[in-house]
Coordinates of C-alpha atoms in Angstrom, one line a residue:
Chain A
M47 CA 111.5 112.9 91.8
A48 CA 109.6 110.2 93.0
F49 CA 111.0 108.2 95.5
Y50 CA 111.4 104.9 93.7
S51 CA 112.3 104.5 90.0
E52 CA 109.7 103.9 87.5
K53 CA 111.1 100.4 87.1
V54 CA 110.7 99.6 90.9
M55 CA 107.4 100.8 91.0
E56 CA 106.4 98.5 88.1
H57 CA 108.0 95.2 89.8
F58 CA 106.1 96.4 93.2
Q59 CA 102.9 96.8 91.5
N60 CA 103.1 93.5 89.6
P61 CA 106.0 91.1 90.9
R62 CA 106.6 88.1 88.7
N63 CA 107.2 84.7 90.3
V64 CA 105.1 85.1 93.4
G65 CA 104.7 82.3 95.2
E66 CA 106.2 78.7 96.6
I67 CA 107.4 75.9 94.5
K68 CA 105.9 72.3 96.5
D69 CA 109.1 70.2 95.7
A70 CA 111.8 72.6 95.4
D71 CA 115.3 71.5 95.0
G72 CA 116.5 74.3 97.4
I73 CA 115.1 76.8 99.5
G74 CA 116.8 80.1 101.2
T75 CA 115.3 82.4 103.6
V76 CA 117.1 85.3 104.9
G77 CA 115.9 88.1 106.9
N78 CA 116.7 91.3 108.3
P79 CA 116.7 91.9 111.9
V80 CA 116.9 95.3 111.9
C81 CA 114.3 96.5 109.3
G82 CA 112.2 93.2 109.8
D83 CA 112.0 92.1 106.2
L84 CA 111.9 88.3 105.2
M85 CA 112.7 86.7 102.1
T86 CA 112.1 82.9 100.6
F87 CA 113.3 81.7 97.3
Y88 CA 112.1 78.3 96.1
I89 CA 114.3 77.2 93.0
K90 CA 113.7 73.9 91.0
V91 CA 116.8 72.7 89.1
K92 CA 116.5 70.9 85.9
D93 CA 120.5 70.2 84.0
N94 CA 122.3 72.6 86.1
K95 CA 120.0 75.1 85.1
L96 CA 117.1 77.0 87.3
E97 CA 114.3 76.2 85.9
D98 CA 111.5 77.6 88.2
V99 CA 112.5 80.6 90.4
K100 CA 109.7 81.4 92.8
F101 CA 109.8 83.6 96.0
K102 CA 107.8 84.8 99.1
T103 CA 108.5 88.2 100.7
F104 CA 107.6 90.5 104.1
G105 CA 108.8 93.5 103.4
C106 CA 108.5 97.2 101.7
G107 CA 108.2 98.2 98.4
A108 CA 111.9 97.9 97.6
A109 CA 112.3 94.3 98.9
I110 CA 109.2 93.1 97.3
A111 CA 110.6 94.7 93.8
V112 CA 114.0 93.2 94.3
S113 CA 112.8 89.7 95.3
S114 CA 110.9 90.0 91.3
M115 CA 113.8 91.3 89.8
V116 CA 116.2 88.4 91.3
S117 CA 113.9 86.0 90.3
E118 CA 113.2 87.1 86.8
M119 CA 117.2 87.4 86.5
A120 CA 117.9 84.2 87.7
K121 CA 115.3 82.2 85.8
G122 CA 116.8 79.9 83.2
K123 CA 120.3 80.3 84.5
T124 CA 122.8 77.8 84.9
I125 CA 123.7 77.7 88.8
E126 CA 127.3 79.1 88.2
E127 CA 125.8 82.1 86.3
A128 CA 123.3 82.4 89.1
L129 CA 125.5 82.6 92.0
K130 CA 127.2 85.7 90.0
I131 CA 123.9 87.7 90.6
T132 CA 125.2 90.7 93.0
N133 CA 123.5 93.0 94.9
A134 CA 124.8 95.5 92.7
S135 CA 123.9 94.2 89.5
V136 CA 120.1 93.6 91.0
A137 CA 119.9 97.3 92.2
Q138 CA 121.3 98.2 88.6
E139 CA 118.7 96.2 87.0
L140 CA 116.0 97.9 88.9
G141 CA 117.3 101.6 88.0
G142 CA 118.7 102.0 91.4
L143 CA 117.4 102.2 94.7
P144 CA 117.3 105.1 97.6
P145 CA 120.5 104.9 99.6
N146 CA 118.7 104.0 102.4
K147 CA 117.0 100.7 100.4
M148 CA 120.2 99.4 99.5
H149 CA 120.0 96.6 102.1
C150 CA 117.1 95.1 100.2
S151 CA 119.2 94.5 97.1
N152 CA 121.1 92.5 99.4
L153 CA 118.3 90.4 101.1
G154 CA 117.4 88.9 97.3
A155 CA 120.8 88.0 96.1
D156 CA 121.7 86.3 99.6
A157 CA 118.4 84.6 99.7
L158 CA 118.8 83.0 96.1
H159 CA 122.2 82.3 97.0
K160 CA 121.0 80.7 99.9
A161 CA 118.4 78.5 97.9
I162 CA 121.3 77.5 95.4
E163 CA 123.5 76.7 98.4
D164 CA 120.8 74.4 99.9
Y165 CA 120.5 72.5 96.7
L166 CA 124.0 71.9 96.8
N167 CA 124.3 70.8 100.0
K168 CA 121.3 68.1 99.3
K169 CA 123.0 66.8 96.5
K170 CA 125.8 65.8 98.0
Chain B
M103 CA 89.9 110.0 93.0
L104 CA 92.3 111.5 95.7
V105 CA 91.5 110.9 99.4
Y106 CA 93.6 112.5 101.9
L107 CA 94.4 110.7 105.3
D108 CA 97.3 112.1 106.4
N109 CA 96.2 115.3 108.3
Q110 CA 98.6 114.9 111.1
S111 CA 101.4 115.5 109.1
N112 CA 99.5 118.9 107.0
T113 CA 95.9 119.9 106.4
K114 CA 94.7 121.1 103.2
L115 CA 94.4 125.3 103.3
D116 CA 91.0 126.7 104.1
D117 CA 90.0 128.8 101.1
R118 CA 88.8 131.5 103.8
V119 CA 92.2 131.7 105.4
F120 CA 93.9 131.7 101.7
Q121 CA 91.4 134.6 100.5
V122 CA 92.6 136.9 103.6
M123 CA 96.2 136.0 102.8
I124 CA 96.0 137.3 99.1
P125 CA 96.5 140.9 99.7
F126 CA 99.6 140.7 102.2
F127 CA 101.2 138.6 99.4
K128 CA 100.2 141.7 96.8
E129 CA 99.5 145.2 97.9
N130 CA 99.9 145.1 101.4
Y131 CA 103.8 144.3 101.7
G132 CA 104.9 146.6 104.0
N133 CA 107.3 145.3 106.7
A134 CA 105.3 145.3 109.9
Q135 CA 108.6 147.3 111.8
T136 CA 108.4 150.2 109.5
I137 CA 106.3 153.4 110.8
Y138 CA 104.9 154.1 107.2
S139 CA 101.1 153.2 106.6
L140 CA 102.1 150.1 104.2
G141 CA 104.1 148.8 107.5
T142 CA 101.1 149.6 109.7
I143 CA 98.7 147.9 107.8
S144 CA 100.8 144.6 108.1
K145 CA 101.7 145.5 112.0
D146 CA 97.6 145.8 112.3
A147 CA 97.2 142.5 110.8
I148 CA 99.7 140.9 112.9
D149 CA 98.1 142.3 116.2
K150 CA 94.6 140.9 114.9
A151 CA 96.4 137.6 114.2
R152 CA 97.8 137.7 117.7
N153 CA 94.4 138.4 119.0
Q154 CA 92.4 135.5 117.4
V155 CA 95.4 132.8 118.0
A156 CA 95.2 133.9 121.9
K157 CA 91.4 133.6 121.7
L158 CA 91.6 130.2 120.5
I159 CA 93.7 129.0 123.6
N160 CA 92.5 131.6 126.1
A161 CA 95.4 133.4 126.5
K162 CA 96.2 137.2 126.6
D163 CA 97.8 138.6 123.2
E164 CA 100.8 139.7 124.7
E165 CA 101.2 136.0 125.3
I166 CA 101.3 134.6 122.1
Y167 CA 104.9 134.8 120.1
F168 CA 104.8 133.9 116.5
T169 CA 107.5 131.2 115.0
S170 CA 107.7 129.7 111.9
C171 CA 106.6 126.0 112.7
G172 CA 105.8 123.8 115.6
S173 CA 109.5 122.6 115.5
E174 CA 110.8 126.1 115.9
S175 CA 108.2 126.8 118.9
N176 CA 109.4 123.6 120.5
N177 CA 113.1 124.3 120.4
L178 CA 112.3 127.8 121.6
A179 CA 110.7 126.5 124.5
I180 CA 112.9 123.8 125.5
K181 CA 116.3 125.3 124.9
G182 CA 115.0 129.1 125.8
I183 CA 113.9 127.9 129.3
A184 CA 116.8 125.7 129.6
E185 CA 119.1 128.8 129.1
A186 CA 117.1 131.0 131.3
N187 CA 117.5 128.7 134.0
K188 CA 120.5 127.0 133.8
Q189 CA 121.6 128.7 137.2
K190 CA 118.7 126.9 139.0
G191 CA 119.2 123.4 137.7
K192 CA 119.9 121.2 135.0
H193 CA 117.8 118.7 135.0
I194 CA 114.7 118.1 132.2
V195 CA 111.7 116.0 132.0
V196 CA 110.2 115.0 128.6
S197 CA 108.0 111.9 127.7
A198 CA 109.4 109.0 125.6
V199 CA 106.7 109.8 122.9
E200 CA 107.4 113.4 122.1
H201 CA 107.8 114.8 118.8
F202 CA 111.6 114.8 117.8
S203 CA 111.6 118.7 118.0
V204 CA 111.2 118.0 121.8
L205 CA 113.4 114.7 121.8
N206 CA 116.0 116.3 119.7
A207 CA 116.4 119.6 121.6
A208 CA 116.6 117.7 124.7
K209 CA 119.1 115.8 123.2
R210 CA 120.8 118.6 122.1
L211 CA 120.9 119.8 125.6
S212 CA 122.0 116.9 127.1
Q213 CA 125.2 117.3 125.4
N214 CA 125.8 120.3 127.0
G215 CA 125.5 119.4 130.4
Y216 CA 121.9 119.0 131.1
E217 CA 120.1 115.5 132.4
I218 CA 117.0 114.4 130.8
S219 CA 114.9 112.1 132.5
Y220 CA 112.2 110.4 129.8
I221 CA 108.9 109.0 131.3
P222 CA 107.5 106.0 129.8
V223 CA 104.1 105.3 128.6
D224 CA 101.8 102.4 129.1
K225 CA 100.8 100.3 126.1
Y226 CA 98.0 102.6 125.3
G227 CA 100.7 105.7 125.1
S228 CA 99.0 107.4 128.6
I229 CA 101.5 108.8 131.2
S230 CA 100.8 108.1 134.5
L231 CA 101.4 110.5 137.1
E232 CA 103.2 108.5 139.5
D233 CA 105.5 108.6 136.8
V234 CA 105.9 112.3 136.5
K235 CA 106.0 112.3 140.4
K236 CA 108.9 110.1 140.6
S237 CA 110.5 112.0 137.6
L238 CA 110.6 115.2 139.5
R239 CA 113.8 116.7 141.3
E240 CA 115.0 119.5 143.3
D241 CA 117.2 120.7 139.9
T242 CA 114.2 119.6 137.9
I243 CA 113.7 123.2 135.5
L244 CA 111.1 122.2 132.7
V245 CA 109.0 119.5 132.2
S246 CA 107.4 119.1 128.9
I247 CA 104.4 116.8 127.5
Q248 CA 102.9 116.9 124.7
H249 CA 98.7 117.1 124.8
A250 CA 98.3 114.7 122.7
N251 CA 100.6 112.0 120.3
T252 CA 100.8 112.7 116.4
E253 CA 101.3 109.0 115.7
I254 CA 98.6 107.3 118.1
G255 CA 96.4 110.1 118.7
T256 CA 96.5 109.5 122.6
I257 CA 95.5 112.6 124.7
Q258 CA 97.3 113.1 127.9
N259 CA 95.7 114.2 131.2
I260 CA 97.3 117.9 131.0
E261 CA 95.3 119.3 133.8
E262 CA 96.3 116.8 136.0
I263 CA 100.0 116.3 135.2
S264 CA 100.3 120.5 135.3
K265 CA 99.2 119.8 138.8
V266 CA 101.9 117.9 139.8
V267 CA 104.5 119.6 138.1
K268 CA 103.3 123.1 139.7
E269 CA 103.1 121.8 142.7
K270 CA 106.8 121.9 142.7
N271 CA 107.1 125.2 141.0
I272 CA 108.4 123.5 137.8
I273 CA 107.5 125.5 134.4
F274 CA 105.8 123.3 131.9
H275 CA 105.3 123.1 128.6
T276 CA 102.9 121.2 126.3
D277 CA 103.1 120.7 122.7
A278 CA 99.9 120.6 121.5
V279 CA 100.3 120.8 118.0
Q280 CA 97.9 118.1 117.6
T281 CA 95.1 119.5 119.7
A282 CA 95.3 123.2 119.3
G283 CA 92.0 124.0 116.6
T284 CA 91.0 120.2 117.0
I285 CA 90.0 120.0 120.2
A286 CA 89.4 122.4 123.6
V287 CA 92.9 124.2 124.4
D288 CA 92.8 126.3 127.3
V289 CA 95.8 127.4 128.7
Q290 CA 94.3 128.5 131.7
K291 CA 92.6 125.4 132.6
L292 CA 95.5 123.3 131.5
N293 CA 97.7 125.5 133.9
V294 CA 100.9 125.6 131.8
D295 CA 103.9 128.0 131.5
L296 CA 104.3 127.4 127.5
L297 CA 102.1 125.5 124.7
T298 CA 103.2 125.1 120.9
L299 CA 100.5 125.2 118.2
S300 CA 100.8 125.4 114.7
G301 CA 98.3 126.7 112.0
S302 CA 99.1 124.0 109.3
Q303 CA 97.3 121.6 111.7
F304 CA 93.9 123.3 111.5
Y305 CA 93.4 124.4 107.7
G306 CA 96.2 127.4 108.2
P307 CA 99.1 127.8 105.8
K308 CA 102.4 126.1 106.3
G309 CA 104.9 128.5 108.0
A310 CA 103.1 129.9 110.8
A311 CA 102.8 128.8 114.1
A312 CA 103.3 130.1 117.9
L313 CA 104.6 129.4 121.5
F314 CA 102.2 130.7 124.5
I315 CA 104.3 132.1 126.7
K316 CA 103.0 132.9 130.2
K317 CA 103.5 136.4 131.3
G318 CA 106.1 136.8 133.8
V319 CA 108.4 133.3 132.4
R320 CA 111.4 134.0 131.4
I321 CA 112.9 132.9 128.4
V322 CA 116.1 133.2 126.5
P323 CA 115.8 133.9 122.5
Q324 CA 117.5 131.4 120.2
I325 CA 117.2 133.6 116.9
D326 CA 118.6 136.6 117.6
G327 CA 118.3 140.0 115.6
G328 CA 115.7 143.0 115.7
V329 CA 112.9 143.4 118.1
Q330 CA 110.2 141.6 116.6
E331 CA 108.0 139.2 118.5
G332 CA 108.8 141.3 121.8
G333 CA 112.8 140.5 121.5
R334 CA 111.5 136.8 121.7
R335 CA 112.1 135.4 118.1
A336 CA 113.7 138.1 115.9
G337 CA 113.7 137.7 112.5
T338 CA 111.1 139.5 109.7
E339 CA 107.7 138.6 109.9
N340 CA 106.0 136.1 107.6
V341 CA 102.5 138.3 107.3
P342 CA 100.6 136.6 105.1
A343 CA 101.0 133.4 107.3
I344 CA 100.7 135.1 110.3
V345 CA 97.2 136.6 109.0
G346 CA 96.3 133.0 107.9
L347 CA 97.1 131.4 111.0
G348 CA 94.7 133.9 112.7
K349 CA 92.1 133.1 110.2
A350 CA 92.5 129.6 110.8
A351 CA 92.1 130.0 114.4
E352 CA 89.1 132.1 114.5
I353 CA 87.6 129.3 112.1
A354 CA 88.5 127.0 114.4
M355 CA 87.2 128.2 117.2
S356 CA 83.6 128.8 115.7
E357 CA 83.5 125.5 113.6
M358 CA 85.5 123.0 116.2
S359 CA 82.2 121.2 117.7
I360 CA 80.8 120.5 114.1
N361 CA 84.0 119.3 112.6
S362 CA 84.8 117.3 115.5
D363 CA 81.1 115.4 115.2
K364 CA 82.0 114.7 111.6
I365 CA 85.3 113.7 112.0
I366 CA 84.3 111.4 114.7
K367 CA 81.8 109.5 112.9
L368 CA 84.2 108.8 110.0
R369 CA 86.7 107.9 112.1
D370 CA 84.5 105.3 113.6
R371 CA 83.4 103.6 110.7
I372 CA 87.4 103.0 109.8
L373 CA 87.7 101.8 113.7
N374 CA 84.5 99.4 113.3
E375 CA 84.5 98.8 109.6
L376 CA 88.1 97.8 108.9
P377 CA 88.4 95.0 111.2
E378 CA 85.2 93.2 110.3
K379 CA 86.9 93.2 106.7
I380 CA 90.5 92.2 107.7
E381 CA 91.5 89.6 110.2
H382 CA 94.3 90.3 112.4
V383 CA 93.9 93.9 112.9
Y384 CA 95.5 95.8 115.9
L385 CA 94.2 99.1 117.3
N386 CA 97.2 101.3 118.4
G387 CA 96.7 104.1 121.1
H388 CA 93.8 104.2 123.4
L389 CA 90.1 103.7 122.3
Y390 CA 88.2 106.7 123.7
Q391 CA 91.0 109.3 124.9
R392 CA 92.2 109.7 121.3
L393 CA 91.9 112.8 118.9
P394 CA 88.7 112.8 117.0
G395 CA 90.7 112.1 113.4
N396 CA 93.2 109.5 114.5
V397 CA 93.1 105.8 113.4
N398 CA 96.5 103.7 113.7
F399 CA 96.3 99.9 113.4
S400 CA 98.7 97.0 112.8
I401 CA 97.9 95.0 110.2
E402 CA 99.8 91.7 111.3
F403 CA 101.8 89.7 108.5
I404 CA 102.5 92.6 106.2
E405 CA 104.4 95.4 106.2
G406 CA 103.2 99.4 106.4
E407 CA 105.6 100.6 103.6
G408 CA 104.3 98.4 100.7
M409 CA 100.5 99.2 102.3
F410 CA 101.1 102.8 101.9
L411 CA 102.6 102.5 98.2
F412 CA 99.7 100.3 96.8
L413 CA 97.2 102.9 98.8
D414 CA 98.7 105.5 96.9
Q415 CA 98.5 104.0 94.0
K416 CA 94.4 104.4 94.6
G417 CA 94.9 108.0 95.3
I418 CA 94.5 107.6 98.9
C419 CA 97.2 109.3 101.3
V420 CA 98.2 107.4 104.8
S421 CA 101.3 107.3 107.1
S422 CA 102.9 104.3 108.7
G423 CA 105.5 104.1 111.7
S424 CA 107.1 100.8 110.2
A425 CA 110.9 100.3 110.2
C426 CA 111.1 100.2 106.5
A427 CA 108.7 103.5 106.0
S428 CA 111.3 105.6 108.1
K429 CA 114.6 106.8 106.9
A430 CA 116.1 105.4 110.2
L431 CA 114.9 101.8 109.2
K432 CA 113.5 101.7 113.0
M433 CA 110.1 101.0 114.3
S434 CA 108.9 104.5 115.1
H435 CA 110.0 105.5 118.7
V436 CA 105.9 105.8 119.6
L437 CA 105.3 102.0 118.9
T438 CA 108.4 101.2 120.5
A439 CA 107.4 103.0 123.5
I440 CA 104.0 101.4 123.9
N441 CA 105.9 97.8 123.5
C442 CA 104.2 97.0 120.2
D443 CA 105.6 93.7 119.2
P444 CA 108.2 94.4 116.3
A445 CA 106.6 91.8 114.0
I446 CA 103.2 93.8 114.0
G447 CA 104.4 97.2 114.2
Q448 CA 105.6 96.3 111.0
G449 CA 102.6 96.3 109.5
S450 CA 101.4 99.8 111.1
I451 CA 98.8 102.2 109.0
L452 CA 98.5 105.5 110.5
M453 CA 95.3 107.7 108.9
T454 CA 94.3 110.9 110.4
L455 CA 90.9 112.8 109.0
S456 CA 89.8 116.2 108.5
K457 CA 86.8 118.1 107.8
Y458 CA 87.2 117.9 104.5
N459 CA 87.0 114.1 104.3
S460 CA 83.7 112.7 103.3
D461 CA 81.5 109.3 104.1
S462 CA 82.1 108.2 100.0
E463 CA 85.6 108.5 100.6
I464 CA 85.8 106.2 103.7
D465 CA 83.5 104.0 101.4
Y466 CA 86.2 104.1 98.8
L467 CA 89.1 103.4 101.4
L468 CA 87.0 100.6 102.7
K469 CA 86.5 98.9 99.3
E470 CA 90.4 99.1 97.9
F471 CA 92.0 98.4 101.3
P472 CA 91.0 94.8 102.1
P473 CA 92.4 93.4 98.4
I474 CA 95.8 95.7 98.9
V475 CA 96.0 93.4 102.1
K476 CA 95.4 90.4 100.7
K477 CA 97.6 91.0 97.6
L478 CA 100.6 91.5 100.3
R479 CA 99.6 88.7 102.8
D480 CA 99.5 86.1 99.4
M481 CA 103.0 87.0 99.1
S482 CA 104.6 87.2 102.4
P483 CA 106.2 84.2 104.1
L484 CA 104.9 85.0 107.6
Y485 CA 101.4 84.5 106.7
D486 CA 102.2 81.5 105.2
Y487 CA 103.8 80.1 107.9
F488 CA 100.5 81.3 110.2
I489 CA 98.2 79.4 107.8
K490 CA 100.2 76.2 107.5
T491 CA 100.8 76.1 111.2
G492 CA 98.4 78.2 113.0
K493 CA 101.9 79.8 115.1
R494 CA 103.4 83.1 114.4
Q495 CA 106.7 83.3 112.8
E496 CA 109.4 86.2 114.3
A497 CA 110.5 88.3 111.0
G498 CA 114.3 88.8 110.7
P499 CA 116.0 85.3 111.4
G500 CA 119.2 84.8 109.0
T501 CA 121.5 87.7 107.8
D502 CA 122.7 90.5 110.3
Y503 CA 122.9 93.7 108.0
E504 CA 123.4 95.8 111.4
H505 CA 126.4 97.6 110.5
E506 CA 125.4 98.7 106.9
H507 CA 122.6 100.2 108.8
E508 CA 124.2 101.8 111.4
H509 CA 126.6 103.1 108.5
E510 CA 123.5 104.4 106.5
E511 CA 121.8 106.0 109.2

């Protein structure tokens, strides 16, 4: 059996929404001090919806696939819906992750939530 | 195209080796410990292999003990010597960059009252004689220092180190898994008491390795049972594999210099041409005192596992010492020991060559590798930050997942 699921490999090889939003409404960065992964998410919000989501990731195959999947799951969702994206739902959408890579799904959801938090703070 | 550049983990079996093994799977299946004719065929074949391996390292036949792998040989050496000498002392010295079969065997002993000293290495992975001298004590019973490092390929000056160790009459073991069959290994010249070698590193089969134990050195067996291997390693002999190991040793000896010249030329192409095609590349290990087939680079701003997965998609097999590529999620102990900056060490990539590699394969690697690095850098926030500011950002601020990792490990 392959180390990663077909879906993880597909997202890793062809990651969606890679890049930066120049005039982003919210930016969220999280890093992992143990394995050194780093993710930055950029969001553009219109009418309470995530009109655009982009990311940049320094990390392993799982970290890149997770970023790609989170960006796809979040795009078009309302703020409230996007905040409901969980580590478990990302991993599930990817068809599972090896046990020692589960932390990568935490990074993806956390980075997105941080970007939303940043947006909400700026709005205050 | 398949380009296999992971030869430090296992080499391809030489077909000439395979051919001599076949009869011992099929018609010559007798147990070597029996005295009927079918058994004596196996015994004679083992004796021949013992002689072939002995010749490779300039040992006597009776000083070669067959085992199942390098890890078993290292365990037998470390634990067997410790047990045999516990009345003399309980202090053991190893280097910080040993293979885990040495480090973890030593760790196990430390749980049973032994004290372990770890000799550091410099930024090239080399051990200083002064550090060896400083580590030795009245109660030191064993020093184990590898001949060459698995990951960064640095070759230690075992001849000089053994002088220091033997002056104190301390038993000296070297793990020569990466060197035996690849470069000249002479147990007389090196002046070692024990030496580990493995056939799967020089085009022999997996499942056959050996431990050289100098005549007169006392050791306690770690597998108890019958009288095989002079009572020092019980268990039915893996005759086909042992025969293969012997043949591989014979071939390695006669073709060593041709293979070495060819491999060094290919290696130097990667060492010289890859940094011309990719910026911010750093060599790990020693420039000259390194194994003929070893290339270990840290490629800044990207992560090792991402690189090797993309290379795998192109049919190129490599290895990495990055944290994400290891199950422990830690940068390799070797890169840590040479004080490699963790942000840079994350992008380590290890390529190890064999006699089966060719110039066209290196052409293919040099063509396919730079676009992969570009693709990963294009999505790297660390590279983005560097391009915008000219400064380096440290990886890893923000969330602390340490407890999760501790749990997972």
